[in-house]
Structures are given as C-alpha cells and as structure tokens.
Short mmCIF file of C-alpha atoms and ligand atoms in Angstrom, two decimals:
data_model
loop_
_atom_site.label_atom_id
_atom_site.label_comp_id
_atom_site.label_asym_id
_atom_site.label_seq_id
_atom_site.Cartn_x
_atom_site.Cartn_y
_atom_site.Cartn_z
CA UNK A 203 29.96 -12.16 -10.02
CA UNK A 204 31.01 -11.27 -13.49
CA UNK A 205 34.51 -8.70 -13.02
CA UNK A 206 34.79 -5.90 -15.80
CA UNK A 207 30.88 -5.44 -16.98
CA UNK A 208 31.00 -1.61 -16.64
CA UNK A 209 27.94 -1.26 -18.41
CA UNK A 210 26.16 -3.36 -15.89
CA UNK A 211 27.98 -1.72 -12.74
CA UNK A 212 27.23 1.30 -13.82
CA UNK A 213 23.42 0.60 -14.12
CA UNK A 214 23.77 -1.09 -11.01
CA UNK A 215 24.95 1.87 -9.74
CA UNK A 216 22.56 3.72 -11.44
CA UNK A 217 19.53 2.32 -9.67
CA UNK A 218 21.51 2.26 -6.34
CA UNK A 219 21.89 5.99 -6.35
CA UNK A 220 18.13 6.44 -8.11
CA UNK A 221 17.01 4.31 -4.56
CA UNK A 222 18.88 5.98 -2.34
CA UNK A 223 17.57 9.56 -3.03
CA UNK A 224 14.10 8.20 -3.40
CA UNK A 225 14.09 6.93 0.06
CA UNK A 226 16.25 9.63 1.86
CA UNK A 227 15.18 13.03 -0.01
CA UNK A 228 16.37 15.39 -0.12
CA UNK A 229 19.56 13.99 0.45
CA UNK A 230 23.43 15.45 -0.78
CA UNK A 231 25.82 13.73 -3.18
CA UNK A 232 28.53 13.36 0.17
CA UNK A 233 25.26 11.50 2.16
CA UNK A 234 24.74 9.08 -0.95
CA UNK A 235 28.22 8.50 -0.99
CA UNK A 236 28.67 7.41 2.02
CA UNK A 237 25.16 5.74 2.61
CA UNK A 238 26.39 3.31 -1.29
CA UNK A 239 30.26 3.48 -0.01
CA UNK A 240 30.56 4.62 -3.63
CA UNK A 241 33.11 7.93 -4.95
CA UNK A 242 31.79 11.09 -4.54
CA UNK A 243 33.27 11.86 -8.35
CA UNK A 244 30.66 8.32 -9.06
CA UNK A 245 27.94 9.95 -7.30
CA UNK A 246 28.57 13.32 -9.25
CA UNK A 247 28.81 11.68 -12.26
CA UNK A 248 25.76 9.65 -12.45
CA UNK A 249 23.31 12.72 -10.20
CA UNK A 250 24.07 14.64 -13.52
CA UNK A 251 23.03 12.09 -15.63
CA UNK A 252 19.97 11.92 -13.32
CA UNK A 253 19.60 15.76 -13.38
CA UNK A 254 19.99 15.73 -17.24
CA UNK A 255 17.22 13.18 -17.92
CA UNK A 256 14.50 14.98 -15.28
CA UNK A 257 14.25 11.88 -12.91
CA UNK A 258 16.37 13.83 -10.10
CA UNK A 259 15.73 17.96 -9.15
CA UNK A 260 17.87 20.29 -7.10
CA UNK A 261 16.13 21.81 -4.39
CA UNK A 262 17.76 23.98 -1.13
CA UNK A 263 21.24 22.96 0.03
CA UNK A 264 22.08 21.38 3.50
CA UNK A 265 23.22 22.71 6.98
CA UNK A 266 26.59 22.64 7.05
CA UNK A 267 29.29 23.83 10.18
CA UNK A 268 31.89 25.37 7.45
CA UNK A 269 32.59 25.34 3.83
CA UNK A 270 29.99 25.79 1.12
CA UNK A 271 26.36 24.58 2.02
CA UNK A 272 25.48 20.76 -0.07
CA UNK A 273 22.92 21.05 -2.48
CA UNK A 274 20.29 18.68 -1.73
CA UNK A 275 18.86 16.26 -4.44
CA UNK A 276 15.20 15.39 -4.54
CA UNK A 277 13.20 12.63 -6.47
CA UNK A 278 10.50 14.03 -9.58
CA UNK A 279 7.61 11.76 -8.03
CA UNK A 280 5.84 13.13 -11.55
CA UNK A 281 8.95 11.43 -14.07
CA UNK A 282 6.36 8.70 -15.10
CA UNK A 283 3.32 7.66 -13.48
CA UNK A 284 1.17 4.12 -12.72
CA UNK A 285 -2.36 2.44 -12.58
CA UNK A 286 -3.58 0.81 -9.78
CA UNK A 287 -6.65 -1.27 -10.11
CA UNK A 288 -8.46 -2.91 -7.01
CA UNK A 289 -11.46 -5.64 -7.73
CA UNK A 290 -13.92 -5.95 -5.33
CA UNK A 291 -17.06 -8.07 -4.88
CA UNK A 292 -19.35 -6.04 -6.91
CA UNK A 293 -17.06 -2.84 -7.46
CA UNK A 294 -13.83 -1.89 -9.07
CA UNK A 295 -11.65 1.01 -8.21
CA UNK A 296 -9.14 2.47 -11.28
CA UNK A 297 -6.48 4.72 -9.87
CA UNK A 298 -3.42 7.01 -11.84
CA UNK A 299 -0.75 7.82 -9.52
CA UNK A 300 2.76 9.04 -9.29
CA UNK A 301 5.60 7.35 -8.79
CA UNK A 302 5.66 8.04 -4.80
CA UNK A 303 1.91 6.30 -5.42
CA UNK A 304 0.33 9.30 -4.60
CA UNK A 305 -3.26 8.90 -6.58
CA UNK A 306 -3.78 11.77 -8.92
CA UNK A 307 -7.01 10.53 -10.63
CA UNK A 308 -9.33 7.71 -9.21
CA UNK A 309 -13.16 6.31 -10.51
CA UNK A 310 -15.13 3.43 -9.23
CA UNK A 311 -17.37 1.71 -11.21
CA UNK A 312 -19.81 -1.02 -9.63
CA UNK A 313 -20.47 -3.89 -11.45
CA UNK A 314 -22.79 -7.56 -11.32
CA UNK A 315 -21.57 -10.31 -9.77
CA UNK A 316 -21.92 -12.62 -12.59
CA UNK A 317 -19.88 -10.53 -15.03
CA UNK A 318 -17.94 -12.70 -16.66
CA UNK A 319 -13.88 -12.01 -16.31
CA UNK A 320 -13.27 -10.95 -19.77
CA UNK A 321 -15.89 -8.65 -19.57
CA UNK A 322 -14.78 -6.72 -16.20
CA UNK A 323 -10.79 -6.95 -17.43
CA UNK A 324 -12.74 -4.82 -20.85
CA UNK A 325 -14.22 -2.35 -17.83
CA UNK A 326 -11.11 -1.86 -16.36
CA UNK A 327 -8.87 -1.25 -19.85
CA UNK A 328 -11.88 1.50 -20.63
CA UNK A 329 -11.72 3.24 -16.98
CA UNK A 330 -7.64 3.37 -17.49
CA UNK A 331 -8.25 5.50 -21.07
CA UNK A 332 -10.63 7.35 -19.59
CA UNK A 333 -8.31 8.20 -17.13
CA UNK A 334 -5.60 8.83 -19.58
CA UNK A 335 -7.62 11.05 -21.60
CA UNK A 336 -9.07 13.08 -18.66
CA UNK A 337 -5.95 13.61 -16.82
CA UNK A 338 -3.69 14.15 -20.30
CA UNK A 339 -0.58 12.73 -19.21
CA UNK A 340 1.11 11.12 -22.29
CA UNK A 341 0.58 7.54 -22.00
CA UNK A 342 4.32 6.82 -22.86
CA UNK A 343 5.15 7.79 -19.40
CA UNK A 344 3.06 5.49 -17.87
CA UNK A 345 5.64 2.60 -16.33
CA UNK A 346 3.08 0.06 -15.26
CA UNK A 347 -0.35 -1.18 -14.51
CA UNK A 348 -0.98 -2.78 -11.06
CA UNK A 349 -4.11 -5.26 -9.95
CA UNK A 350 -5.14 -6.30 -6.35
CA UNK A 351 -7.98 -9.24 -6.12
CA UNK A 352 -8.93 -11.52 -3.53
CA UNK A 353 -7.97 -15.17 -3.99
CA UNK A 354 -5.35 -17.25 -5.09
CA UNK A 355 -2.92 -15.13 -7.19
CA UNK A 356 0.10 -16.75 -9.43
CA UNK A 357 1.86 -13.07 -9.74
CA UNK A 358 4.60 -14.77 -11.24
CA UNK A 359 2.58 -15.86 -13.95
CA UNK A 360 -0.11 -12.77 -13.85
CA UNK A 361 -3.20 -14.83 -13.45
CA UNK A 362 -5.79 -15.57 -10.76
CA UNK A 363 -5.83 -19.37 -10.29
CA UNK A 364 -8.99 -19.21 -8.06
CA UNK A 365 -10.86 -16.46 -6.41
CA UNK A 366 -14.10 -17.61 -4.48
CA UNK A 367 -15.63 -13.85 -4.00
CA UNK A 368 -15.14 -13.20 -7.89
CA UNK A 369 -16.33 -17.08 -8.81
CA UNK A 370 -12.51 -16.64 -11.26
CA UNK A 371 -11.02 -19.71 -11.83
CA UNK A 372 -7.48 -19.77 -14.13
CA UNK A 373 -7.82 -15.73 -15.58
CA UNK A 374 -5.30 -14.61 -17.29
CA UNK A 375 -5.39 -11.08 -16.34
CA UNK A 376 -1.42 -10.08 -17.60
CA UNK A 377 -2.11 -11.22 -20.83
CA UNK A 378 -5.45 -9.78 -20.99
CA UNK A 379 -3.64 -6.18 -19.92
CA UNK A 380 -0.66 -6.64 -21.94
CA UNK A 381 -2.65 -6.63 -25.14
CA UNK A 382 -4.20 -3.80 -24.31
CA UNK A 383 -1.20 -1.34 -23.33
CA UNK A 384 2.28 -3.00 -23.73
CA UNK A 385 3.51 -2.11 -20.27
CA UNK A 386 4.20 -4.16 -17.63
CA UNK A 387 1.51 -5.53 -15.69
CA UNK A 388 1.32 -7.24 -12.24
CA UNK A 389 -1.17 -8.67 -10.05
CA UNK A 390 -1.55 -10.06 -6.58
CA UNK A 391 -3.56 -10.81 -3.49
CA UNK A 392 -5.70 -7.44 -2.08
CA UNK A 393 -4.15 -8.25 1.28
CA UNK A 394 0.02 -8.27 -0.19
CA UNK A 395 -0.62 -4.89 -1.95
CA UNK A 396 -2.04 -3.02 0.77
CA UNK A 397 1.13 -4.87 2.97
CA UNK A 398 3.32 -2.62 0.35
CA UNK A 399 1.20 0.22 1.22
CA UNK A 400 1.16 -0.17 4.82
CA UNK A 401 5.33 -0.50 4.23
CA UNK A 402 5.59 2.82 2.33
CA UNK A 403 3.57 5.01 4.07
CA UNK A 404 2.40 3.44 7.36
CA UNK A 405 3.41 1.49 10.68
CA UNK A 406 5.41 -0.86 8.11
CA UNK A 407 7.99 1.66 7.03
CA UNK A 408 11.12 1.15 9.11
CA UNK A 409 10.58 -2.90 9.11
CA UNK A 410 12.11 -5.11 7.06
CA UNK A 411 10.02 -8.07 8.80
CA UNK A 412 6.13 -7.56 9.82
CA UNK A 413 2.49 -9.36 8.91
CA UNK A 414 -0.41 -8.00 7.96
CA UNK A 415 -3.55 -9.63 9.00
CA UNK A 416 -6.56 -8.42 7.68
CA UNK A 417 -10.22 -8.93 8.88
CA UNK A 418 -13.41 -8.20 7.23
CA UNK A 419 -15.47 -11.14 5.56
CA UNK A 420 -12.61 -13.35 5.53
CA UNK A 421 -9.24 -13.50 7.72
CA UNK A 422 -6.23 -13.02 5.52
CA UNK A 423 -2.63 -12.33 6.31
CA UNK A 424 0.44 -11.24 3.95
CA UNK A 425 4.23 -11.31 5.55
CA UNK A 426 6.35 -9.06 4.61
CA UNK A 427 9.87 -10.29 4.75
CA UNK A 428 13.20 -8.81 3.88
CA UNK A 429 12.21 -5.79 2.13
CA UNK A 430 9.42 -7.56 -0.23
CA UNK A 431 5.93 -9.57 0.47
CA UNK A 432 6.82 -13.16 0.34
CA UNK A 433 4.99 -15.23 -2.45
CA UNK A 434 4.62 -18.69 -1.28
CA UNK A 435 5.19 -21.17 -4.18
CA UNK A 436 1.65 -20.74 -5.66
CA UNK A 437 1.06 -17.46 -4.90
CA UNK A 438 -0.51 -18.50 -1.84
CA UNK A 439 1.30 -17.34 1.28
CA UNK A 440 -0.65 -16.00 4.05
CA UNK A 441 -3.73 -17.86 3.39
CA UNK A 442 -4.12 -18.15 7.45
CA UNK A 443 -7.45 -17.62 7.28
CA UNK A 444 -7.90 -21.30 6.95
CA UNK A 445 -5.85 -22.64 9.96
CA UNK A 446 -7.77 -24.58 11.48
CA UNK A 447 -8.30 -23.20 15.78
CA UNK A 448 -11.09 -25.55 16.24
CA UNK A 449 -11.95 -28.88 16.43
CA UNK A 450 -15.40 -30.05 14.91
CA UNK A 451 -15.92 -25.63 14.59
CA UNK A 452 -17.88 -24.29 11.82
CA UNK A 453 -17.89 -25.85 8.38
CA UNK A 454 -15.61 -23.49 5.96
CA UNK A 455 -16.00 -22.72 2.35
CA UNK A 456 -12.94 -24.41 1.91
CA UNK A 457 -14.16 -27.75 3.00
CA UNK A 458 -12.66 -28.10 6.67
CA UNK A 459 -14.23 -27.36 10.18
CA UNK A 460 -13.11 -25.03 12.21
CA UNK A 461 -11.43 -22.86 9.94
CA UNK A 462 -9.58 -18.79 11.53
CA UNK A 463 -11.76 -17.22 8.93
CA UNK A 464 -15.13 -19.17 10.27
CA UNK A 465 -14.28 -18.15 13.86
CA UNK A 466 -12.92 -14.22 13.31
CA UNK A 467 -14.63 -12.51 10.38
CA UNK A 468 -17.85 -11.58 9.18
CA UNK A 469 -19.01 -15.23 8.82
CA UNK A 470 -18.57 -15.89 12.47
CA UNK A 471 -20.76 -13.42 13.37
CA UNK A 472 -23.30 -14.84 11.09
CA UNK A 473 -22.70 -18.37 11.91
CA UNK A 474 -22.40 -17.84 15.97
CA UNK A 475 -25.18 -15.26 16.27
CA UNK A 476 -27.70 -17.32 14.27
CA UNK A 477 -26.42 -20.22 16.90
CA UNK A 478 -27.24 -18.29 20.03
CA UNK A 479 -29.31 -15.55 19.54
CA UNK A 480 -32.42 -17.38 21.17
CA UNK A 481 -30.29 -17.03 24.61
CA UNK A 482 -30.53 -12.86 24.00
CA UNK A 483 -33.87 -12.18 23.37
CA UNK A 484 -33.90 -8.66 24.21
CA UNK A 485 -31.26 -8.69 21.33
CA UNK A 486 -32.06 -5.98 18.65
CA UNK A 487 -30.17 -7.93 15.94
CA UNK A 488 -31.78 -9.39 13.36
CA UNK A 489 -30.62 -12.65 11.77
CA UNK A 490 -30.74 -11.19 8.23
CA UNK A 491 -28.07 -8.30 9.43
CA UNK A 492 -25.32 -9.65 11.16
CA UNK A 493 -22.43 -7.63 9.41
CA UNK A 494 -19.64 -5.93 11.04
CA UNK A 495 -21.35 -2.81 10.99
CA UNK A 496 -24.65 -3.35 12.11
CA UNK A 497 -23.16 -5.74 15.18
CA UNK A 498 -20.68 -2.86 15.76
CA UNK A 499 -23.75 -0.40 15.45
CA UNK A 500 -25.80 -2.63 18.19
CA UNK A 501 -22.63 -3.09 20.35
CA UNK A 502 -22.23 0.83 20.69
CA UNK A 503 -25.88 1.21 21.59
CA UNK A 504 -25.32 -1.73 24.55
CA UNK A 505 -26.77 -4.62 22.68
CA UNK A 506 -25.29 -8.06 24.84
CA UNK A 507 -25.41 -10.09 21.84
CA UNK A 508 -23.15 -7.78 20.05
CA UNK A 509 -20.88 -7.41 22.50
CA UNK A 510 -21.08 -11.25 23.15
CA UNK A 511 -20.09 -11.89 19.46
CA UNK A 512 -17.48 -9.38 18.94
CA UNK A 513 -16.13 -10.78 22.19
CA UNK A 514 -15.92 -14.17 21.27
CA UNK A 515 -14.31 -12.86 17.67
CA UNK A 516 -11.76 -11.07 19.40
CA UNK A 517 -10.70 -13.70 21.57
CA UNK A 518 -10.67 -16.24 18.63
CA UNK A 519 -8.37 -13.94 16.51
CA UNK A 520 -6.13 -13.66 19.16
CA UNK A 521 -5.42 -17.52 18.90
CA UNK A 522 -4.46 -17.18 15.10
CA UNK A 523 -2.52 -14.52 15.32
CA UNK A 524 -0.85 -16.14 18.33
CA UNK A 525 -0.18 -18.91 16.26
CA UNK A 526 0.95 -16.41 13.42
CA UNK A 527 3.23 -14.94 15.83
CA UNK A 528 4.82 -18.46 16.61
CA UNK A 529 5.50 -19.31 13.12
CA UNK A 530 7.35 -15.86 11.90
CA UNK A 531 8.18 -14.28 15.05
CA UNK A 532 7.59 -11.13 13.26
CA UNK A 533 8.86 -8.02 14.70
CA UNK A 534 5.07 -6.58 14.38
CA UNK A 535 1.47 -7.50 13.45
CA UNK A 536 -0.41 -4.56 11.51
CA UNK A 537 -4.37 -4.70 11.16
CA UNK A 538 -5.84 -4.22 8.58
CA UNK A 539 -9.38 -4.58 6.81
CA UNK A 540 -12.96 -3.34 7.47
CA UNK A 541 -13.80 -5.18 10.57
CA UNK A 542 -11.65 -3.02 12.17
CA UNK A 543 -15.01 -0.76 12.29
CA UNK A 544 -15.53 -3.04 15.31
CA UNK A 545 -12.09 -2.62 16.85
CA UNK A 546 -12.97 -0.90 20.14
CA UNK A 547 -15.29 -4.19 21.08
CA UNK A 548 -13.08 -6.80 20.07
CA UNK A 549 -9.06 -6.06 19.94
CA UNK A 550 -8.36 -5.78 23.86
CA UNK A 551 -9.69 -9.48 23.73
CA UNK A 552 -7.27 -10.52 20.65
CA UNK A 553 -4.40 -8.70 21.70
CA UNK A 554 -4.82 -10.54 25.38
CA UNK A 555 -4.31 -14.08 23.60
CA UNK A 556 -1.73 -12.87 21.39
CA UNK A 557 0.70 -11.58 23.60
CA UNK A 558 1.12 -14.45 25.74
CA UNK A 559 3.06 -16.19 22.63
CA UNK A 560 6.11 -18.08 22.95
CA UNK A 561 8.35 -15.35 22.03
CA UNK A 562 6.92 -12.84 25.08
CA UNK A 563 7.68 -15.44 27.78
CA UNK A 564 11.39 -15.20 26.48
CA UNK A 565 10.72 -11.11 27.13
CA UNK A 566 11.19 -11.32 22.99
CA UNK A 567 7.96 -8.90 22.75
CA UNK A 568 5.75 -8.55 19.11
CA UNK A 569 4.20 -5.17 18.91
CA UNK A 570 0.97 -4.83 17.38
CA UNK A 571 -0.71 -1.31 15.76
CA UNK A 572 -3.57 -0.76 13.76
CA UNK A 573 -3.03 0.43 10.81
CA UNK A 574 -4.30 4.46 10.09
CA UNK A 575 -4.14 4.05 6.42
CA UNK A 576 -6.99 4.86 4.62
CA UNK A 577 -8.83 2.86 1.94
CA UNK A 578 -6.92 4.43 -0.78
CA UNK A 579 -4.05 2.46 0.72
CA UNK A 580 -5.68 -0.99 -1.52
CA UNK A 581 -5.31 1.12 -5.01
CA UNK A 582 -1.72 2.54 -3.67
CA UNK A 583 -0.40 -0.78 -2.65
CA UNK A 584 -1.72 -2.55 -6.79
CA UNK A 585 0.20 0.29 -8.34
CA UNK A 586 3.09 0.01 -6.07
CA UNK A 587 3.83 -3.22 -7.47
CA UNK A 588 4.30 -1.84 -11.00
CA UNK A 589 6.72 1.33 -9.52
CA UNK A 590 8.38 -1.05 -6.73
CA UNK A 591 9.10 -3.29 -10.46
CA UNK A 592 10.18 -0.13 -12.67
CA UNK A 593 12.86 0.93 -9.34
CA UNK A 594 14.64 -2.37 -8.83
CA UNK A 595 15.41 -2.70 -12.67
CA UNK A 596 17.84 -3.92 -13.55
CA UNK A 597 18.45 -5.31 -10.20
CA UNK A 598 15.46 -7.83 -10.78
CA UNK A 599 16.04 -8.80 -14.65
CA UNK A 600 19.26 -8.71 -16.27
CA UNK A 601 21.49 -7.99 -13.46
CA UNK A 602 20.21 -11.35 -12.58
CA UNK A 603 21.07 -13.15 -15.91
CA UNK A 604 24.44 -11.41 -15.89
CA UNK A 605 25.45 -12.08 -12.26
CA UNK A 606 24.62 -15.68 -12.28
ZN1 LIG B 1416 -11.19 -22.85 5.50
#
C-alpha cells in the first residue's frame, strides 16, 4: 500500500464510516469508532461532512450509565435511489427503490416470447421513464440501474452470453442501458440477485458463506462467499442444475443425461409422470398439466401420483444438494424459487439425503431454511447490485488502481 495518499485514506475512510452506519443504524460516533478502530475526532470529522451533504441524519441519542446521552446517526435510505429490472419468460418487472432497496414504484409488463432483445431492452428503458416521471424523483439522483435474467451472465462485461428461456445469445444489455441513461448498469443471473436479497433482508444476513438453490422449472444455485456472490470465470457459477445424479437419466436441454435440473424441477415432473402415470390410473393428473402447482394442487387433495412424483423430486434434490454441500461446505443452504409451492410434499425427503453429507458425520452440521422472502425479493436483489456498486466506491475502482 501506497503511504501518504490522504486524499485516498480519507475516502477510504469515508466509505468505511458511510458502511458502518448503514449496517448498524442508528449507531454513535464512539460505536463507529471503535467498530473502524479509527479517532473519534476522524469519526466527527467526516459524520459532519456526512451530515452536511444529507447522506447521514441525527435521530434520538443512546442509553448511556453517566455523562451526556450519544446522539445516534442514521442512514437517508432516500439520498439517491435505483432500478431494478427482472426478465422473465414472457414478463418483465421494472422496479424504483431506495437505497436500503426498499421498492417505491414497481410495473410489470408481459411481453411475446419471440420479442427480439433490442426490442424488450426498448420496453424496459420506456417502463424506467415512466417510472421516473410518475414518481418525480429527479433522475440525477438515480445511482444505478440493475438487471436479473436467467442464463449465462458475463456481469463483468454486462451482457447475456446465452439464455435458453429468453432464446438470447451474446446481448449486450450494459451498452444497450448505458446509452440510454449514463449511469451505471449491471446485470446478472435471477438466482445471484435474489442471493443478495436473501443476504440483506433474509436467512442470509449474518453469513458471510451460504448457497442458494433455487427450484422451479430449472435447478439453479448461487454461493455466496465472503461477503459477495461469487462469479465463476464466465459468469457461470452455480450452474448445478446440470450435475449430472444419474446415469443414462433423462436427456437435458443441455445435451447430457441425467442432468439435477431433469430429476428436481418442473421438467421431472413432466418427464417422470408422463413415464409412469399408466401405473396410477385413478390419477387425476393430466399429462398436459404437470406443473408444480397443479401436482402440488393434486397432492393436497390425496392424488398417489402426485405424491409419488414430488416424492421422488424431493429425494433426488436431496442428492444435489448433498453433493452441493460436499463441495462448499457452506455454513447454510437457503431455498428458494417457485417450486417451493410444493414444499410440504417434497423437502422432508430432500433434507433426509442432504444431511447425511460428509461434513454431518464429522458432527460439522449445514443448516438449511426456506427462505420467507417474497417475490419482490428478485427486483430487490437486480437493484441491489447497482447500490451494493455505488457503497463500496471507491473501495472497488480506484482504491484498487492506487493500492496496487
Ligand atoms: Zn443439463
């Protein structure tokens, strides 16, 4: 490290104290000082700055056992604000919020599944004005624009190098955005923004190490990993839908047999119940409608086929999350994802097969939860990645340049 840059020490500083109150408000200048081992007359100095510029607001002073109470320091969540933007299959969902990702103003907007990607990115840079204009926050407070897709994501690079569901292949969705509004813009896979969700607001939020596996009509997973989602080289971490947990199983999209995501989502419960449904014939299910929610819907009214199938998905699960489990020896395993609509037929059966992994026979237990945050926690999670961004600088940028 560089001695003697005071400007960047002091920014450094800066953002320290800026984190700090964020994440322990309302907090006093003595507790920031001695959670940053930094001077109290440091602290002082750069709250005021804080105070001065509106990012930081007094409000009610601390117990204290003698002396004059500490007045405690809080964090204007309404200083700037983001976008987050969530593409579905046939939908997309355009949220403002504020910069605890609280959504102030959301719309969804369906669209056909052969419009092309220009045209959608067009939809989306329309919704975010309209947005703008209805909610009449200046738009030189907004800090960032944040986009969760399925597929292979390059977030370095801001493009989606291939996403099956949206038929993308190479979009270059930064660019596209960057035209249009000048701020920074970030993408990445559904699955790793609701992770940052689940880490802000939900099970996630005292871990520095935990995976998300999500189940719906694919298996995905996103591992969180000293304080941030972890990338992959590509983009492509977590893709553990397609480890393979059975020989000569069911053909994948992706080319191999026996693929997680064949044997534990949606696709299984197409694939398996077309397979065996002549052995159920008092079945109620219908070939056409094997979905999460109409198998859940038969399983609740006693159907043996449903229960059969979620079953069978449960217990499969548990082998790739076992194997999951092996791999990161996470301290937990949050799921997530609409299959979880099914969760009271099939998770007794995964977590059974999970927990006898090789960490539990060394008493080194994993614990699992579900997680309880709602679907708003997809938009939350895209435009965390934009206020995550605006926090750490100029940790992530220059402090890097200048520290190297
Ligand atoms: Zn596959």
């Amino acid at each position: 490290m560089r001695v003697g840059n005071k400007a960047l020490i002091k920014e450094l500083n800066r953002s320290h104290v800026v984190s700090t109150i964020r994440t322990h408000q309302p907090i006093s200048r003595t507790e920031i000082s001695k959670a940053l081992n930094l001077g109290l007359s440091t602290v002082t100095y750069i709250t005021e700055d804080l105070l001065s510029a509106g990012l930081v607001f007094e409000k009610g002073t601390a117990n204290s056992t003698g002396g004059r109470k500490a007045t405690l320091l809080s964090f204007n969540e309404d200083y700037g604000y983001a976008f987050g933007v969530k593409i579905e299959e046939s939908q997309v969902i355009v949220a403002s919020t504020n910069l605890n990702a609280h959504i102030l103003c959301k719309h969804t907007l369906p669209f056909k599944r052969t419009t092309p990607p220009e045209t959608l990115l067009h939809t989306i840079v329309h919704l975010i004005h309209r947005i703008i204009q209805e909610t009449k926050i200046p738009a030189s407070k907004m800090i960032g624009i944040g986009i969760a897709a399925s597929g292979l994501i390059n977030n370095k690079q801001g493009k989606v190098i291939r996403s099956t569901l949206l038929g993308w292949e190479q979009v270059e969705v930064r660019k596209k955005m960057w035209e249009a509004f000048n701020v920074p813009i970030f993408i990445d896979n559904n699955v790793n923004a609701y992770t940052k969700a689940e880490h802000k607001f939900g099970y996630g939020k005292e871990l520095d190490d935990f995976l998300c596996i999500s189940i719906g009509a694919g298996v995905g997973a996103s591992l969180f990993l000293n304080g941030n989602v972890y990338a992959g080289h590509h983009g492509g971490a977590g893709e553990v839908g397609h480890m393979v947990i059975k020989q000569g199983g069911y053909r994948c999209h992706c080319g191999q047999k026996g693929c997680l995501e064949m044997h534990a989502s949606e696709r299984f419960l197409e694939s398996e119940g077309r397979q065996i449904k002549h052995l159920y014939p008092e079945s109620s299910l219908r070939e056409a409608n094997l979905g999460f929610k109409q198998v859940t819907s038969a399983a609740r009214s006693g159907d043996p086929l449903a229960k059969h199938l979620l079953r069978k998905l449960g217990e499969n699960l548990g082998i790739g999350v076992l194997n999951c489990i092996n791999v990161f020896n996470p301290s937990a395993v949050i799921f997530i994802g609409e299959g979880l609509v099914a969760e009271d037929f099939f998770m007794t059966y995964t977590l059974d097969v999970a927990s006898d992994n090789f960490f539990s026979k060394a008493g080194c237990e994993v614990t699992f939860q579900v997680s309880k945050l709602g679907d708003d926690a997809w938009v939350q999670g895209a435009a965390l990645q934009a206020i995550d961004h605006w926090f750490e600088h100029p940790i992530n940028e220059e402090s890097r340049l200048l520290l190297s």
